[in-house]
Amino acid sequence: MTITAEKLKANGIGLVEFGAGQPDFPTPEHIKKAAIEALLQNFTKYTPTGGIRELKQAIVERHAKDFGSDYKTEECLVTPGGKYAIFEAIASTIDHGDEVILPAPYWVSYPHMINYVGGQAVLLETQENENFALCASAVEKLITPKTKLIIVNSPNNPTGAVVPPDEMNKLLALAVQRHILLMSDECYCHFLYDGRKPFSLGVSKNRENLLIVGSLSKTYAMTGWRVGFALGSAQLIANMLKLQSHSTSNATSFAQKGAVEALLGPQDSIGSMLAEYQRRRDRIVAGLRAIPDIRCGLPEGAFYVYPNVAVYLKRNKLTSTAALAERLLERVRVAVVPGAAYGTSDHVRISYATSQEQIDEGLRRLRAFLYTF
Ligand SMILES: Cc1ncc(COP(=O)(O)O)c(C=O)c1O
């Protein structure tokens, strides 16, 4: 879908892009300046594989300030993007035949990573009529002697569902009791709506059963910079470092300097982005709910909506949301992502990390298309 969308754009065709999983905001100026300054100072060589000390310090300090955690720098690893931290964690933890409990809908890359290392993803289907809430007691039912890892992603990509702190604590207690690692993907942790406060399980001070994975990509609009991190036990971090040492090596040197500024400099860009995302969320949810036969919950975080379009599939004898997404792209030039990528068959993911004008135009085209469909 992305490739087709790119081709259309290159041919000057007016596309409404609801597919992209990245902020449309530019990286804040002060962060860009720090990276430029680093380049000018010739900070262009290899760095220590696990990241410069200054950045590890900035990561643990920021996390401590925001969430009350107390990680040390040897419990921190800087990775080329949060995605690679997740891959390293899975590859360091999972052997052939091990099971990973993965709540669905899930972020698209988790099952592929699990498969790649020979693990088995055990899906826990969260329910649309419960706003995709994740419940520790449902996780518990899926634990077997082969379970090595539980993955939790809150706020969730693609649903925007948020796991409340008390349920998060129950999940961690379960992991402790059953000697399992819980990986908490905090990639969207600052984007919570309706006054919800950012929360991290890092506050628990648990090391043995908890790995935090984070990213600067969404928080500071730095997707292309490729800077992410992991916080966890010194042993697991050391294992992940070995993998990194023989695969990618360090995150880009001057991007790391920009990341230090992002974490220690002014934080107001997060609040402005959040306020704008909330306005867009309200607009797109209201617009989608006004279209007959579309069901759409209210996301509590991140910047995606995950409407149910099953009625349109059935009425038009379409076998998948991919077929619907293709027609949307061909006929009205609107790009969305079919829900199959996230483990469900009745939904499409719409990213509202785009301007309010684009949202209005996209809704207009969607309405016109579905009316005739
Ligand atoms: C849930 C989730 N985790 C992790 C990532 C990885 O982000 P990055 O590799 O840019 O840090 C993404 C990116 O879309 C995501 O949606």
XYZ file of N, CA and C and ligand atoms in Angstrom, residues 21 80-84 86 107 110 153 155-157 185 187-188 213-218 223 226-228 304 349, ligand 1:
100
model
N 2.580 5.674 9.838
C 2.658 5.561 11.291
C 3.691 6.508 11.856
N 19.503 1.346 17.263
C 19.098 2.073 16.047
C 17.587 1.925 15.840
N 16.807 2.677 16.585
C 15.338 2.603 16.555
C 14.821 1.644 17.609
N 13.600 1.955 18.088
C 12.962 1.088 19.088
C 12.700 -0.301 18.522
N 12.443 -0.378 17.222
C 12.136 -1.651 16.586
C 13.294 -2.633 16.773
N 14.507 -2.123 16.675
C 15.647 -3.029 16.816
C 15.833 -3.473 18.267
N 13.377 -4.126 20.195
C 12.377 -5.194 20.330
C 12.915 -6.487 19.710
N 0.988 -4.734 17.036
C 1.829 -4.013 16.074
C 2.417 -5.035 15.104
N 5.766 -7.537 15.531
C 6.025 -8.524 16.605
C 5.944 -9.981 16.118
N 1.801 -3.483 24.729
C 2.046 -2.242 24.010
C 0.915 -1.271 24.329
N 0.143 3.001 24.962
C -1.003 2.887 24.074
C -0.677 1.981 22.881
N -1.732 1.354 22.408
C -1.567 0.309 21.406
C -1.605 0.856 19.982
N -0.717 0.330 19.184
C -0.792 0.487 17.740
C -1.310 -0.853 17.223
N 6.298 -2.120 25.597
C 6.670 -1.234 24.493
C 6.030 0.132 24.750
N 6.520 2.981 23.199
C 6.765 3.844 22.048
C 5.822 5.072 21.988
N 4.580 4.892 22.457
C 3.597 6.004 22.396
C 3.253 6.544 23.788
N 10.910 -0.974 26.519
C 11.447 -0.563 25.229
C 10.855 0.796 24.897
N 11.713 1.712 24.489
C 11.241 3.065 24.201
C 11.833 3.579 22.905
N 11.338 4.737 22.487
C 11.768 5.279 21.206
C 11.647 6.790 21.214
N 12.541 7.445 20.484
C 12.396 8.892 20.336
C 11.544 9.231 19.106
N 11.235 8.192 18.316
C 10.586 8.389 17.008
C 9.312 9.209 17.084
N 8.385 8.774 17.944
C 7.075 9.426 17.971
C 7.093 10.596 18.957
N 11.262 9.991 13.609
C 11.224 8.621 13.070
C 12.441 8.273 12.202
N 16.271 7.226 13.749
C 16.536 5.871 14.213
C 17.270 5.856 15.553
N 16.588 6.323 16.574
C 17.119 6.213 17.932
C 16.037 5.640 18.848
N 16.367 4.510 19.444
C 15.474 3.891 20.415
C 16.304 3.396 21.590
N -3.920 6.595 16.156
C -4.624 5.754 15.190
C -6.064 5.526 15.626
N -6.796 0.356 9.671
C -6.160 1.338 10.549
C -6.040 2.662 9.816
C 4.115 -0.147 18.745
C 5.400 0.245 18.113
N 6.540 -0.153 18.687
C 7.724 0.174 18.181
C 7.825 0.905 17.022
C 9.201 1.192 16.492
O 9.502 2.516 16.311
P 10.971 2.975 15.958
O 11.719 1.798 15.432
O 10.818 4.047 14.953
O 11.574 3.457 17.236
C 6.666 1.332 16.358
C 6.717 2.082 15.107
O 5.772 2.295 14.416
C 5.420 0.997 16.942
O 4.270 1.391 16.384
